[in-house]
PDB file of C-alpha atoms (C1' of nucleotides) in Angstrom:
ATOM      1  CA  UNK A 134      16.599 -47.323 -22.965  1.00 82.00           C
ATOM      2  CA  UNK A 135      20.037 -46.894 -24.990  1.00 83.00           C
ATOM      3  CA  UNK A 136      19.819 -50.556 -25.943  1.00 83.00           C
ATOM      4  CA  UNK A 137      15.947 -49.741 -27.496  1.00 82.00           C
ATOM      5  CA  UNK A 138      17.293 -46.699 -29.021  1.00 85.00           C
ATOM      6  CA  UNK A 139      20.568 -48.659 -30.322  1.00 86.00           C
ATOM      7  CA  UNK A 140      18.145 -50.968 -31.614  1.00 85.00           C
ATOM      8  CA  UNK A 141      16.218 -48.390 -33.361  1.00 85.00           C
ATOM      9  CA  UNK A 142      19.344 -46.801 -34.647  1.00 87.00           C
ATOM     10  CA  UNK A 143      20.926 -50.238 -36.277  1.00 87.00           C
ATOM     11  CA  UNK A 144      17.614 -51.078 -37.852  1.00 87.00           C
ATOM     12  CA  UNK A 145      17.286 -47.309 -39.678  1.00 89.00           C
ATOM     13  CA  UNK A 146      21.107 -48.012 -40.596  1.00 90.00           C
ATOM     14  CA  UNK A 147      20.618 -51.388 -41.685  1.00 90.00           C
ATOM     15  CA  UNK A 148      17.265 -49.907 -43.888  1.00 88.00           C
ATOM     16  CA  UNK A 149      19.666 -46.927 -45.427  1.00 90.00           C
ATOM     17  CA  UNK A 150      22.114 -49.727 -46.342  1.00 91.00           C
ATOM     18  CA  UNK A 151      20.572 -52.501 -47.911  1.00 89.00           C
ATOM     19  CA  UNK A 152      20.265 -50.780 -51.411  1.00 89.00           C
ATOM     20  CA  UNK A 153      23.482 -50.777 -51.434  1.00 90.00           C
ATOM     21  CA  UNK A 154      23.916 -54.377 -50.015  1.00 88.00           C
ATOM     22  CA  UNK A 155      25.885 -53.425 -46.934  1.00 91.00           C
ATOM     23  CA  UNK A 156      25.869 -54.392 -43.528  1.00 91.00           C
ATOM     24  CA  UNK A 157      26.570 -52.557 -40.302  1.00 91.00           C
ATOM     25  CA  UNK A 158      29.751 -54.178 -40.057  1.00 93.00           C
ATOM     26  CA  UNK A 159      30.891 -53.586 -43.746  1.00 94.00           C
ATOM     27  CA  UNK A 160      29.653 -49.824 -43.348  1.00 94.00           C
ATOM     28  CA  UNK A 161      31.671 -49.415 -40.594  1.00 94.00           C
ATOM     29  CA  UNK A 162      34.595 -50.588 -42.379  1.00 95.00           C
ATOM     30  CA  UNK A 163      34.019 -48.680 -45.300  1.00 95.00           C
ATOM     31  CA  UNK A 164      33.559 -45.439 -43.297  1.00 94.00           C
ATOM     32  CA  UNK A 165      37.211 -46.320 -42.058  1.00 95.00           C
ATOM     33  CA  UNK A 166      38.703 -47.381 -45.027  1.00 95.00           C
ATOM     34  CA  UNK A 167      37.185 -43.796 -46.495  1.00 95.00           C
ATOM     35  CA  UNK A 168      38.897 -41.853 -43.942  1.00 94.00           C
ATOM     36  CA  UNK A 169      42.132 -43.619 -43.241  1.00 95.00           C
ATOM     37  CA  UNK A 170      43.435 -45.499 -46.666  1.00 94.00           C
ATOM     38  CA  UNK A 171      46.139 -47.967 -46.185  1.00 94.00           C
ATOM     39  CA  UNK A 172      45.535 -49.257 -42.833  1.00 95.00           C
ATOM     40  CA  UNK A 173      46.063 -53.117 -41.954  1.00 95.00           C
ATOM     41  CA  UNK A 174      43.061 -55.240 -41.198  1.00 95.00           C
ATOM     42  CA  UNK A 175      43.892 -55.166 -37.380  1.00 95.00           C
ATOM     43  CA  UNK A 176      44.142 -51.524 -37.184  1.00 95.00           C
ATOM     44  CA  UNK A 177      40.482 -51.169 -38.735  1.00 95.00           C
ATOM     45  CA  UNK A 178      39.131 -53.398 -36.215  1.00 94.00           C
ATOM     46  CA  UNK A 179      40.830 -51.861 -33.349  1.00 93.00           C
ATOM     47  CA  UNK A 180      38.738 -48.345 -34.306  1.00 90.00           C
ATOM     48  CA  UNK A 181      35.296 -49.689 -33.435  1.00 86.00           C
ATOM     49  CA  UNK A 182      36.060 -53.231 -31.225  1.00 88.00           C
ATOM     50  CA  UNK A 183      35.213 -55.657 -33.745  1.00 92.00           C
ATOM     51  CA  UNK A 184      37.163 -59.084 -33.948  1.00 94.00           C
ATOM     52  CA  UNK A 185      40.226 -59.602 -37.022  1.00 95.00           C
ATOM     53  CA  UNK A 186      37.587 -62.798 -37.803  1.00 96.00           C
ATOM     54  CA  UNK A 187      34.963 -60.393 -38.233  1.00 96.00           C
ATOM     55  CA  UNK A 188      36.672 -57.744 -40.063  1.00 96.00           C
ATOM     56  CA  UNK A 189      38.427 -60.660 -42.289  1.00 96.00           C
ATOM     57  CA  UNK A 190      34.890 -61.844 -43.368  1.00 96.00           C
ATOM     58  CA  UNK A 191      33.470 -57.743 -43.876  1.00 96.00           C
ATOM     59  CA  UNK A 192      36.485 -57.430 -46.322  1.00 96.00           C
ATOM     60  CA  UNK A 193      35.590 -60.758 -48.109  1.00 95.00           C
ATOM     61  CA  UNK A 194      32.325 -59.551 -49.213  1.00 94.00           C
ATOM     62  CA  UNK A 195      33.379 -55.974 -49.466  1.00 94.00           C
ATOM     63  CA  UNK A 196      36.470 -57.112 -51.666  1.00 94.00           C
ATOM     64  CA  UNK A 197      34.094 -59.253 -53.920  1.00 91.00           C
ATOM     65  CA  UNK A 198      31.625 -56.273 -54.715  1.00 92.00           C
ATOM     66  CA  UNK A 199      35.089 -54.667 -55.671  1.00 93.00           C
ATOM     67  CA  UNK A 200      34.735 -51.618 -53.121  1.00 94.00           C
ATOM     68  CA  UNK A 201      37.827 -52.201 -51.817  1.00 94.00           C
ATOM     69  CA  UNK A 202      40.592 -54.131 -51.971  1.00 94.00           C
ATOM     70  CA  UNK A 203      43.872 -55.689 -50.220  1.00 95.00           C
ATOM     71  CA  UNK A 204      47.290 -55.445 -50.829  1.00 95.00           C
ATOM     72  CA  UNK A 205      50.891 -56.306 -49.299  1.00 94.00           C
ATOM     73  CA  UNK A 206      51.820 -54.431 -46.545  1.00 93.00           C
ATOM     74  CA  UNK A 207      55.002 -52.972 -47.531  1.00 93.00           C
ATOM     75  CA  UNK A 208      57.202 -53.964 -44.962  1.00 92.00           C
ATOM     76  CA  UNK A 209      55.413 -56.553 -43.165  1.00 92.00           C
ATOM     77  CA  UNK A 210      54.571 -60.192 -45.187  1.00 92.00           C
ATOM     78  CA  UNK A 211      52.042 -61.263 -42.673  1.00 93.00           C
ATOM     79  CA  UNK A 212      50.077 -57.842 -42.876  1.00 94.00           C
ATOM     80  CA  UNK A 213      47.407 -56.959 -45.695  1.00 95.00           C
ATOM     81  CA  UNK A 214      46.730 -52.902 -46.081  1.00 96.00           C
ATOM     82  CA  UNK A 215      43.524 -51.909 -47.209  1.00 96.00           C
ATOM     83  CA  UNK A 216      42.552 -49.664 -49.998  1.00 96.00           C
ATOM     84  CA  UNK A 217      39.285 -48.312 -51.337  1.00 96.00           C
ATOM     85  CA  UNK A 218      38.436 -48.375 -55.236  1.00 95.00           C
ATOM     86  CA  UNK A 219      37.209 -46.213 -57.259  1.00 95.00           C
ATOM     87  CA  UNK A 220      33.631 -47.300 -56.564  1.00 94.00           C
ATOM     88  CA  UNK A 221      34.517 -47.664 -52.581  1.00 94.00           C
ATOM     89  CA  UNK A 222      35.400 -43.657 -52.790  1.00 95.00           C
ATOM     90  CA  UNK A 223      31.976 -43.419 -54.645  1.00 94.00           C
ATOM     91  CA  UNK A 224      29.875 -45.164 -52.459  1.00 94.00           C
ATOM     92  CA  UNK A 225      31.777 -43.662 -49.803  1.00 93.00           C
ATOM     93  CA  UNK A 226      30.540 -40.179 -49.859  1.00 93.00           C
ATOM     94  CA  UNK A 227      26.832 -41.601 -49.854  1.00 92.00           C
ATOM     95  CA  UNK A 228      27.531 -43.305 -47.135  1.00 93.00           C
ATOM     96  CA  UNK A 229      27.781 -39.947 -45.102  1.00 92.00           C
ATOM     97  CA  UNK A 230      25.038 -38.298 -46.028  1.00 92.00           C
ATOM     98  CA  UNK A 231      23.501 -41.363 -44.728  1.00 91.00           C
ATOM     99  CA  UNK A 232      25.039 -41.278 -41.085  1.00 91.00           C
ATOM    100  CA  UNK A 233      23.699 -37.535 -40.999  1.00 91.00           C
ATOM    101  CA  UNK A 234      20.341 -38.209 -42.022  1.00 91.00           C
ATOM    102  CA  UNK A 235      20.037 -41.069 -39.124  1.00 90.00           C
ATOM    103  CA  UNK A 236      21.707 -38.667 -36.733  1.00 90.00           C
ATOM    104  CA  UNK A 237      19.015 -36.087 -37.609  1.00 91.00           C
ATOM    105  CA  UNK A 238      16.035 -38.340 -37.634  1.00 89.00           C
ATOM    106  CA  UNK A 239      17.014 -39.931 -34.699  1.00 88.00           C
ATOM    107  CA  UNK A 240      17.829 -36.765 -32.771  1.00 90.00           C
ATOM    108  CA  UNK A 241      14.585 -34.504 -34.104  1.00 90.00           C
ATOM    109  CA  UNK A 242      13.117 -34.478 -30.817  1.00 91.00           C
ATOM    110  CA  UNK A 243      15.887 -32.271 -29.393  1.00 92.00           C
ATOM    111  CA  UNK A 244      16.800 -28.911 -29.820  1.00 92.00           C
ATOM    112  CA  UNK A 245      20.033 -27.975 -30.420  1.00 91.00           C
ATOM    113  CA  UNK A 246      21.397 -27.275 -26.986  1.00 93.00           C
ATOM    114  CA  UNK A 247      19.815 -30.646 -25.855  1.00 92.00           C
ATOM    115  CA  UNK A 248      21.558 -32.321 -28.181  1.00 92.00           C
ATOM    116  CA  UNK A 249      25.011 -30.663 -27.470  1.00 91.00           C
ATOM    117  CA  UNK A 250      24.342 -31.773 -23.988  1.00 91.00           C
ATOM    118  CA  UNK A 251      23.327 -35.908 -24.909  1.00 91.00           C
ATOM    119  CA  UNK A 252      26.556 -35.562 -26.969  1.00 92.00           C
ATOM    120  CA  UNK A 253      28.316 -34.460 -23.824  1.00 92.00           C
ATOM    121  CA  UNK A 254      26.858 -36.728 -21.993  1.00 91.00           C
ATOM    122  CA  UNK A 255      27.481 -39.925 -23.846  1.00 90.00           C
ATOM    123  CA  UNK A 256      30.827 -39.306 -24.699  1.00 89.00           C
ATOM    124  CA  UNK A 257      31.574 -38.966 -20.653  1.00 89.00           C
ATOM    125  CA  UNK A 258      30.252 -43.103 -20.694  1.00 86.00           C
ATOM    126  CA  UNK A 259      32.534 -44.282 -23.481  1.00 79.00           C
TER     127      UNK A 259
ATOM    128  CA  UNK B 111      28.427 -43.330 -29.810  1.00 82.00           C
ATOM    129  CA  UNK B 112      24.670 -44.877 -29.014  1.00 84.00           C
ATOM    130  CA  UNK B 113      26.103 -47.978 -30.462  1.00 83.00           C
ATOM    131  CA  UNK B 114      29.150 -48.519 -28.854  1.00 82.00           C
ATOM    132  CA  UNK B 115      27.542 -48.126 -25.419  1.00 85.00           C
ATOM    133  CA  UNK B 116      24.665 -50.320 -26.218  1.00 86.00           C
ATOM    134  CA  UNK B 117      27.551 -53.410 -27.066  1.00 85.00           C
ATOM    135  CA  UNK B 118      29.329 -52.103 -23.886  1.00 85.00           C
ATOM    136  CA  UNK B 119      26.318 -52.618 -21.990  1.00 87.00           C
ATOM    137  CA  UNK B 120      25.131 -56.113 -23.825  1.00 87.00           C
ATOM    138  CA  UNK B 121      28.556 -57.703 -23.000  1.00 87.00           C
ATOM    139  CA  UNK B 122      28.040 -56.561 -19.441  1.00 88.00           C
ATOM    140  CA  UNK B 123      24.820 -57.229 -18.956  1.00 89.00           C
ATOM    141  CA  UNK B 124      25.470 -61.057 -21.128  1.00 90.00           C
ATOM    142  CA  UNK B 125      28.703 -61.795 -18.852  1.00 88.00           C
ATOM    143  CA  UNK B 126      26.658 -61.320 -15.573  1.00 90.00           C
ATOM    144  CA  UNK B 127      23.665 -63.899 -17.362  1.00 90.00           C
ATOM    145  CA  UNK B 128      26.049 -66.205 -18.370  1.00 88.00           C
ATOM    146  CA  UNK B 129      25.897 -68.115 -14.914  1.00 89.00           C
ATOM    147  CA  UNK B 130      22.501 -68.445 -14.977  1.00 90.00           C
ATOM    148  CA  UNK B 131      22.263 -69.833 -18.282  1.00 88.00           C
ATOM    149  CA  UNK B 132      20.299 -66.879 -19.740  1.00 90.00           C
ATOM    150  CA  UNK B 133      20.940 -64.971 -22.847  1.00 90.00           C
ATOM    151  CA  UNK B 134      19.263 -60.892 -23.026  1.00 91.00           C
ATOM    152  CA  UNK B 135      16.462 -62.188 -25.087  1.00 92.00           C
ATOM    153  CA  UNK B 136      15.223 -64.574 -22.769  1.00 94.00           C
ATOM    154  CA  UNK B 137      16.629 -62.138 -19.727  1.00 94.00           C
ATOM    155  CA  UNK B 138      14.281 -59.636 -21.285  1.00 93.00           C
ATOM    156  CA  UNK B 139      11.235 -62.385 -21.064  1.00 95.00           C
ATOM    157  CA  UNK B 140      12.037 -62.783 -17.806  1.00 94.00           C
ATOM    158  CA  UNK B 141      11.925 -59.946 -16.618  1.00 94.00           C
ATOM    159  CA  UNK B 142       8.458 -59.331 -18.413  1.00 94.00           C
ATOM    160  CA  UNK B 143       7.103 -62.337 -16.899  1.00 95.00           C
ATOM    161  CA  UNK B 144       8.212 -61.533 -13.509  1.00 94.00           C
ATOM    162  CA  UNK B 145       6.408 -58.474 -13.808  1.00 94.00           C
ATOM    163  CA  UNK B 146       3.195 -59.463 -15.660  1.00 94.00           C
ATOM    164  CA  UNK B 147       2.517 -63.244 -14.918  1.00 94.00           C
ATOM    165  CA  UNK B 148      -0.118 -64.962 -17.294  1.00 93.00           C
ATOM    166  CA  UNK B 149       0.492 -62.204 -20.786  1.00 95.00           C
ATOM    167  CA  UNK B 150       0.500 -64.393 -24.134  1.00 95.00           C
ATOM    168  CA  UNK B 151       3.850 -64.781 -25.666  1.00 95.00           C
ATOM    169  CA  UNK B 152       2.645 -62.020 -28.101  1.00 94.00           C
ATOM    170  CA  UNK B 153       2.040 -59.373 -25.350  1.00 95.00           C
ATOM    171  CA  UNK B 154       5.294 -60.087 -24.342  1.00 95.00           C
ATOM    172  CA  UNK B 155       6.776 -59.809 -27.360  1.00 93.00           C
ATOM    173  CA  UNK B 156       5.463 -56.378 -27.791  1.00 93.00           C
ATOM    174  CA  UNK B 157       6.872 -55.344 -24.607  1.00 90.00           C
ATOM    175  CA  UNK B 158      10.205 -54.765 -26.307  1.00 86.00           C
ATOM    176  CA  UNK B 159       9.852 -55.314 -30.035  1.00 88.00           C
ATOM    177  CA  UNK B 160      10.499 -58.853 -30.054  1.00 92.00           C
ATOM    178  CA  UNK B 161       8.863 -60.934 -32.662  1.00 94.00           C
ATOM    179  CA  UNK B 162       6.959 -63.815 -32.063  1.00 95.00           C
ATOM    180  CA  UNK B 163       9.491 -66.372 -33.491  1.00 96.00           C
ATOM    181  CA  UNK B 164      11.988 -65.231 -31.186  1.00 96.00           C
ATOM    182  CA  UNK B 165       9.621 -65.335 -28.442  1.00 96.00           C
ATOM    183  CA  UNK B 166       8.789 -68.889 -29.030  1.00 96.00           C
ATOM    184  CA  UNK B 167      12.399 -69.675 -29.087  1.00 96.00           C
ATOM    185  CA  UNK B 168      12.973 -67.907 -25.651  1.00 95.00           C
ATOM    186  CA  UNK B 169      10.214 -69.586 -24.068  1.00 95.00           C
ATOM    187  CA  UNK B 170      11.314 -72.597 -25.026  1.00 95.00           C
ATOM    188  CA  UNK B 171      14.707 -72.497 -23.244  1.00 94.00           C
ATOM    189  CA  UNK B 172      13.212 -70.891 -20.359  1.00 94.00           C
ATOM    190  CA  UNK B 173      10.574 -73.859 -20.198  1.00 94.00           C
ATOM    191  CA  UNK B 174      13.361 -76.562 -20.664  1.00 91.00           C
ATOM    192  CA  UNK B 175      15.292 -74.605 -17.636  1.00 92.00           C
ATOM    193  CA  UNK B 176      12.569 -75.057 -15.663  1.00 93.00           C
ATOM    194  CA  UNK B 177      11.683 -71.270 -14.830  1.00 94.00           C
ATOM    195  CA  UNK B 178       8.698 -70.822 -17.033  1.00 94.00           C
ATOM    196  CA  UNK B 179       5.727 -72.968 -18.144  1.00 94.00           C
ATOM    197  CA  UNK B 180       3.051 -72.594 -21.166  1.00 95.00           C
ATOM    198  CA  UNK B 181      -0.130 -72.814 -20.131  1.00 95.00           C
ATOM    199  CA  UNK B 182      -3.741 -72.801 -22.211  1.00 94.00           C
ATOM    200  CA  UNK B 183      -5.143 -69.142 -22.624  1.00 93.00           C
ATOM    201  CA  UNK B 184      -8.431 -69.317 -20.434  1.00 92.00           C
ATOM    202  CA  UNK B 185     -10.976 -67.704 -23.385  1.00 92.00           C
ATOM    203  CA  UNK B 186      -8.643 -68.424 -26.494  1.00 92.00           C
ATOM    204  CA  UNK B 187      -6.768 -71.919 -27.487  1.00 92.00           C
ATOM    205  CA  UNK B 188      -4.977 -70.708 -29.937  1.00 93.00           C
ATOM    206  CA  UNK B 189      -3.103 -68.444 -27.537  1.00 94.00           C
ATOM    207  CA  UNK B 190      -0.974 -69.873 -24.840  1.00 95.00           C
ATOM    208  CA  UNK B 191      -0.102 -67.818 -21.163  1.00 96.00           C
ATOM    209  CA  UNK B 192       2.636 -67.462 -19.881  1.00 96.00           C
ATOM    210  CA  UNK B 193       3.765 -68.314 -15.807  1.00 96.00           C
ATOM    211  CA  UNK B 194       7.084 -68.147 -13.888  1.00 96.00           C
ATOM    212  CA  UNK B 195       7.837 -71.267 -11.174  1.00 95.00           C
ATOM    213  CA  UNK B 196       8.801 -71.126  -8.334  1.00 95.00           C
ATOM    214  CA  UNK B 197      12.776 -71.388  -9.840  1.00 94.00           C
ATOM    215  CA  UNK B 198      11.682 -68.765 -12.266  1.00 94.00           C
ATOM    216  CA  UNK B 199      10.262 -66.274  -9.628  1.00 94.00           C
ATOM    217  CA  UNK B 200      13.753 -66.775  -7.633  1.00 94.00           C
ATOM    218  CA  UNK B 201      15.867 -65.933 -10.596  1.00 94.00           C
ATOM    219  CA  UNK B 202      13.515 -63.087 -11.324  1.00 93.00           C
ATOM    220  CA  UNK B 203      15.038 -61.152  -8.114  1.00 93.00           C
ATOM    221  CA  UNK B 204      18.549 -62.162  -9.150  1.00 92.00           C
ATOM    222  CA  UNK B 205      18.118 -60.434 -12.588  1.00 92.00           C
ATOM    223  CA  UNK B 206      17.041 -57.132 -10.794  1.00 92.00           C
ATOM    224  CA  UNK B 207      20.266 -56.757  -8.782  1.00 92.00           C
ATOM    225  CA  UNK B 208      22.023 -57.918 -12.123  1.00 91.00           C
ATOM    226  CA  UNK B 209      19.919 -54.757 -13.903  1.00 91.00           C
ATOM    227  CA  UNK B 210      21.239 -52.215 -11.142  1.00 91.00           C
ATOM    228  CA  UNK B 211      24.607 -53.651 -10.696  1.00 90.00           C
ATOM    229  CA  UNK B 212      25.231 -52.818 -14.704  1.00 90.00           C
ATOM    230  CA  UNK B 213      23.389 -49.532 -14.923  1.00 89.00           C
ATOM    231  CA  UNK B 214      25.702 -48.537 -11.659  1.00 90.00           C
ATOM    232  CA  UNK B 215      28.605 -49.456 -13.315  1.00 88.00           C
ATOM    233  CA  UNK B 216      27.626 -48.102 -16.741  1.00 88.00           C
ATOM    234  CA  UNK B 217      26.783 -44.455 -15.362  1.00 90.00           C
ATOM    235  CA  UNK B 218      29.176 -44.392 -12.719  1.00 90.00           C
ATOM    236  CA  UNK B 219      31.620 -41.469 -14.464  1.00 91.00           C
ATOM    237  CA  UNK B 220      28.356 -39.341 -13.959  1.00 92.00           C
ATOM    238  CA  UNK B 221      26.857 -37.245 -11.164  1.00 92.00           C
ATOM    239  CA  UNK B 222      23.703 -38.264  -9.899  1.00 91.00           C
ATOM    240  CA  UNK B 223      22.332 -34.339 -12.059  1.00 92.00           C
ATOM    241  CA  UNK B 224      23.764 -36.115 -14.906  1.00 92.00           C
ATOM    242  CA  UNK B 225      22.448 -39.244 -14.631  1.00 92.00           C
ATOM    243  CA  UNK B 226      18.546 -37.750 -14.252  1.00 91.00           C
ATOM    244  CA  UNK B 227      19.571 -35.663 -17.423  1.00 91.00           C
ATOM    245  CA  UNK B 228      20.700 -38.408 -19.818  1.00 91.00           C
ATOM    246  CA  UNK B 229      17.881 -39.908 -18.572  1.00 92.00           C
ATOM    247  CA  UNK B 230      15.283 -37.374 -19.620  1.00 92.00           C
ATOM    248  CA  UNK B 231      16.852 -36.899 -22.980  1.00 91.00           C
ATOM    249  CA  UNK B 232      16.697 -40.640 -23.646  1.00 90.00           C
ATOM    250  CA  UNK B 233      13.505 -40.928 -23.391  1.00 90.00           C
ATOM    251  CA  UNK B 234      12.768 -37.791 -25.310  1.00 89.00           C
ATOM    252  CA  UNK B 235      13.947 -39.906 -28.189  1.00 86.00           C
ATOM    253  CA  UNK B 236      12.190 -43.130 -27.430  1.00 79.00           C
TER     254      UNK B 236
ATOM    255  C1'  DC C  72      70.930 -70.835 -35.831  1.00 60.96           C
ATOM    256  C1'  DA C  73      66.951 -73.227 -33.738  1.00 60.96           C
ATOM    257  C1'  DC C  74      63.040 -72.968 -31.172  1.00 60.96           C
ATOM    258  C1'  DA C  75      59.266 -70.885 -28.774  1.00 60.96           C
ATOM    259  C1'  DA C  76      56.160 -67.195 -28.333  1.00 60.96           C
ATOM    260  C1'  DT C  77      53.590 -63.765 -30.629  1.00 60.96           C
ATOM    261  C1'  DC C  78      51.193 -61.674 -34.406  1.00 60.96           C
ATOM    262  C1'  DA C  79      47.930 -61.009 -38.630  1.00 60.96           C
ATOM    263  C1'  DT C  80      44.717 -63.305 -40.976  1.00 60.96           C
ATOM    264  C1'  DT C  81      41.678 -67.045 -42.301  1.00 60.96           C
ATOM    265  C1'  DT C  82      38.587 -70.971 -41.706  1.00 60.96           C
ATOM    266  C1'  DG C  83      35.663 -74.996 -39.652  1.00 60.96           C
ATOM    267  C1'  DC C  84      32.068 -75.632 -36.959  1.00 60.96           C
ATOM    268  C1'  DA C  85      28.353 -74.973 -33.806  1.00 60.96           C
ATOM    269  C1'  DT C  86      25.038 -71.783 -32.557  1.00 60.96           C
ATOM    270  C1'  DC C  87      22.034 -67.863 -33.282  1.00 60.96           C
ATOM    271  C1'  DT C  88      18.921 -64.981 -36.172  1.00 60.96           C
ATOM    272  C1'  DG C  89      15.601 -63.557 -39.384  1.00 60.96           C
ATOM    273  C1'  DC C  90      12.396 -64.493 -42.932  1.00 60.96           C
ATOM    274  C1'  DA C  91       8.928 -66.976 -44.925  1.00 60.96           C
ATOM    275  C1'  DA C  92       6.034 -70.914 -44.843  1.00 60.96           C
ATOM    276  C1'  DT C  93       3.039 -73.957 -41.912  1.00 60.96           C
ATOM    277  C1'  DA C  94      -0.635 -75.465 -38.673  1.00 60.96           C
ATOM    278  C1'  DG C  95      -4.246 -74.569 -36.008  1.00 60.96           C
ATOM    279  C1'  DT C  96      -7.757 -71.201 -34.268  1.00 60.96           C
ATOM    280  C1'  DC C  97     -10.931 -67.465 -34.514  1.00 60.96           C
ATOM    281  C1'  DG C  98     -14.235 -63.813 -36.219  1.00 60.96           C
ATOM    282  C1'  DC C  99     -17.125 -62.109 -39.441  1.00 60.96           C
ATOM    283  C1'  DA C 100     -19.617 -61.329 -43.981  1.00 60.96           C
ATOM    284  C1'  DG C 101     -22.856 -63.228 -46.703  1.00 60.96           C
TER     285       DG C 101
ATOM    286  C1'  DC D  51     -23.369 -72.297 -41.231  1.00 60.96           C
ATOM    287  C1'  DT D  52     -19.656 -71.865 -44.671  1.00 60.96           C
ATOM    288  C1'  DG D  53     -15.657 -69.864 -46.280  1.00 60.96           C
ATOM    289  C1'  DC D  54     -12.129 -66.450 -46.190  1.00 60.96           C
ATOM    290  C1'  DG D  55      -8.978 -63.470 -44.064  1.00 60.96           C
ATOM    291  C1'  DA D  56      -6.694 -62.356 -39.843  1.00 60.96           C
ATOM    292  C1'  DC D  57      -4.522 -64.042 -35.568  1.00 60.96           C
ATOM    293  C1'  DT D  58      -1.070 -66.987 -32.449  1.00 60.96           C
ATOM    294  C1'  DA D  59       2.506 -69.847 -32.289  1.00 60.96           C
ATOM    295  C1'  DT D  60       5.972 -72.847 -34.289  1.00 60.96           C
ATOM    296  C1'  DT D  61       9.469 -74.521 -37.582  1.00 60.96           C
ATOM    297  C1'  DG D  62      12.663 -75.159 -41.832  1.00 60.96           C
ATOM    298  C1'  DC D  63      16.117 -73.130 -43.876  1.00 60.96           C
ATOM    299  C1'  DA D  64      19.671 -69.853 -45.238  1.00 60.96           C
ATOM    300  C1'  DG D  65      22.740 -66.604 -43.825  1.00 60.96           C
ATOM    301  C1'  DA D  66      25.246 -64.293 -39.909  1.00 60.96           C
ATOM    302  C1'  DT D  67      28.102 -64.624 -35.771  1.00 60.96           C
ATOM    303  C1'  DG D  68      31.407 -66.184 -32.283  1.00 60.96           C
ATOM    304  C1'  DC D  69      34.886 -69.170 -30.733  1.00 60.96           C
ATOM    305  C1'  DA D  70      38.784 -71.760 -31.203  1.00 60.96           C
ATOM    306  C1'  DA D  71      41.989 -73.972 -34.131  1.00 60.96           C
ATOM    307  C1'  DA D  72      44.918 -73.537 -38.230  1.00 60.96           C
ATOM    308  C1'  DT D  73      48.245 -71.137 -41.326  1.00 60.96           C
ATOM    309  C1'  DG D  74      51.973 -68.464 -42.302  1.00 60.96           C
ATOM    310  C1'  DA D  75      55.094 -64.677 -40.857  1.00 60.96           C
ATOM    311  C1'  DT D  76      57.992 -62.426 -37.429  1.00 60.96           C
ATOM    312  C1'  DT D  77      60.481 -61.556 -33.218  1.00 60.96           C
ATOM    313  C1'  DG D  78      63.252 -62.633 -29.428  1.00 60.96           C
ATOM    314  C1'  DT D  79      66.197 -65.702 -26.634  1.00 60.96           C
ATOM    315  C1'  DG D  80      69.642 -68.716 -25.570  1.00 60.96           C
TER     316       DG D  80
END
DNA sequence: CACAATCATTTGCATCTGCAATAGTCGCAG
DNA sequence: CTGCGACTATTGCAGATGCAAATGATTGTG
């Protein structure tokens, strides 16, 4: 059952994103980008589990369509911090709205105290 | 938080199919089979949302490994049934322990009110 | 200081996936 | 009974993904 709904979820996501020719992967790293400027590539993939290969390749494309963009770490030559644009901060705002409107559809057969208690619930698995 | 279980519980449930070869795709035809012997790859495929290409593709490996075979549709030859072996039908028990084994160890920080809760909320939102 | 081990990131390559096109079959309208 | 549109299954191809090796930087140890 959670992988159908997971499945469900990623392809309403994946729908919400495409206009604006993002992936899950490079949403997620937007989304983090948006709320923590500056951190190293390593650091964004250690928020959600995803692989320094996979995060290298998000920022490729996500550097090219000039939402973000690397720069030196400042104290560390190996290390590349990453920063959102101008357009990155843009598209970042959108980008909620579209989290809460797949949270919503997605969790419209609830009321409010059952989904208080799936929130509790879930969050007792991770 | 749907997400990150569902890849939680794919890398379980993929580790514990690795030894038999299987991927969750073709675990997930299995397990169809198993239950239903003789459905058309397309009933199958609707079992779960799969579509047909990636049907074909799982019945293909699963016919090379020896634990399924394709077999003429009795009324209609454009369709083709389905059928485990005799290697397919053992595995088939295998993957059931596999199935509880994970969803033990995936629910195992909740009670056993919790666990019929989560439940019934999940499926509210299937 | 030199060397080995570790770290942050990237890349080559093999595999997997999804979409769209193909081949063959079937049902039905005229 | 003919032809067209819908159905089953498969396949070619392009892009995505995962692993492991490569690159360059840094740290620690003797």
């Amino acid at each position: 059952m959670v992988q159908q709904i997971a499945r469900r979820l990623n392809r309403s996501m994946e729908e919400k994103l495409s206009p604006h020719g993002l992936n899950l992967q490079q949403f997620a790293v937007m989304m983090t980008v948006h709320e923590f400027d500056g951190l190293t590539q390593t650091e964004i993939g250690e928020r959600f589990s995803m692989p320094p290969y996979a995060i290298s390749r998000a920022i490729d494309h996500l550097e090219q369509a000039n939402l973000l963009k690397r720069r030196q770490h400042p104290t560390s030559r190996r290390a590349l911090t990453i920063h959102a644009t101008e357009d990155g901060r843009t598209l970042g705002l959108a980008l909620f709205e579209i989290v809460n409107d797949v949270n919503n559809e997605l969790t419209a057969p609830l009321t409010d105290s059952q989904r208080e208690q799936l929130g509790g619930l879930l969050k007792a698995l991770l």
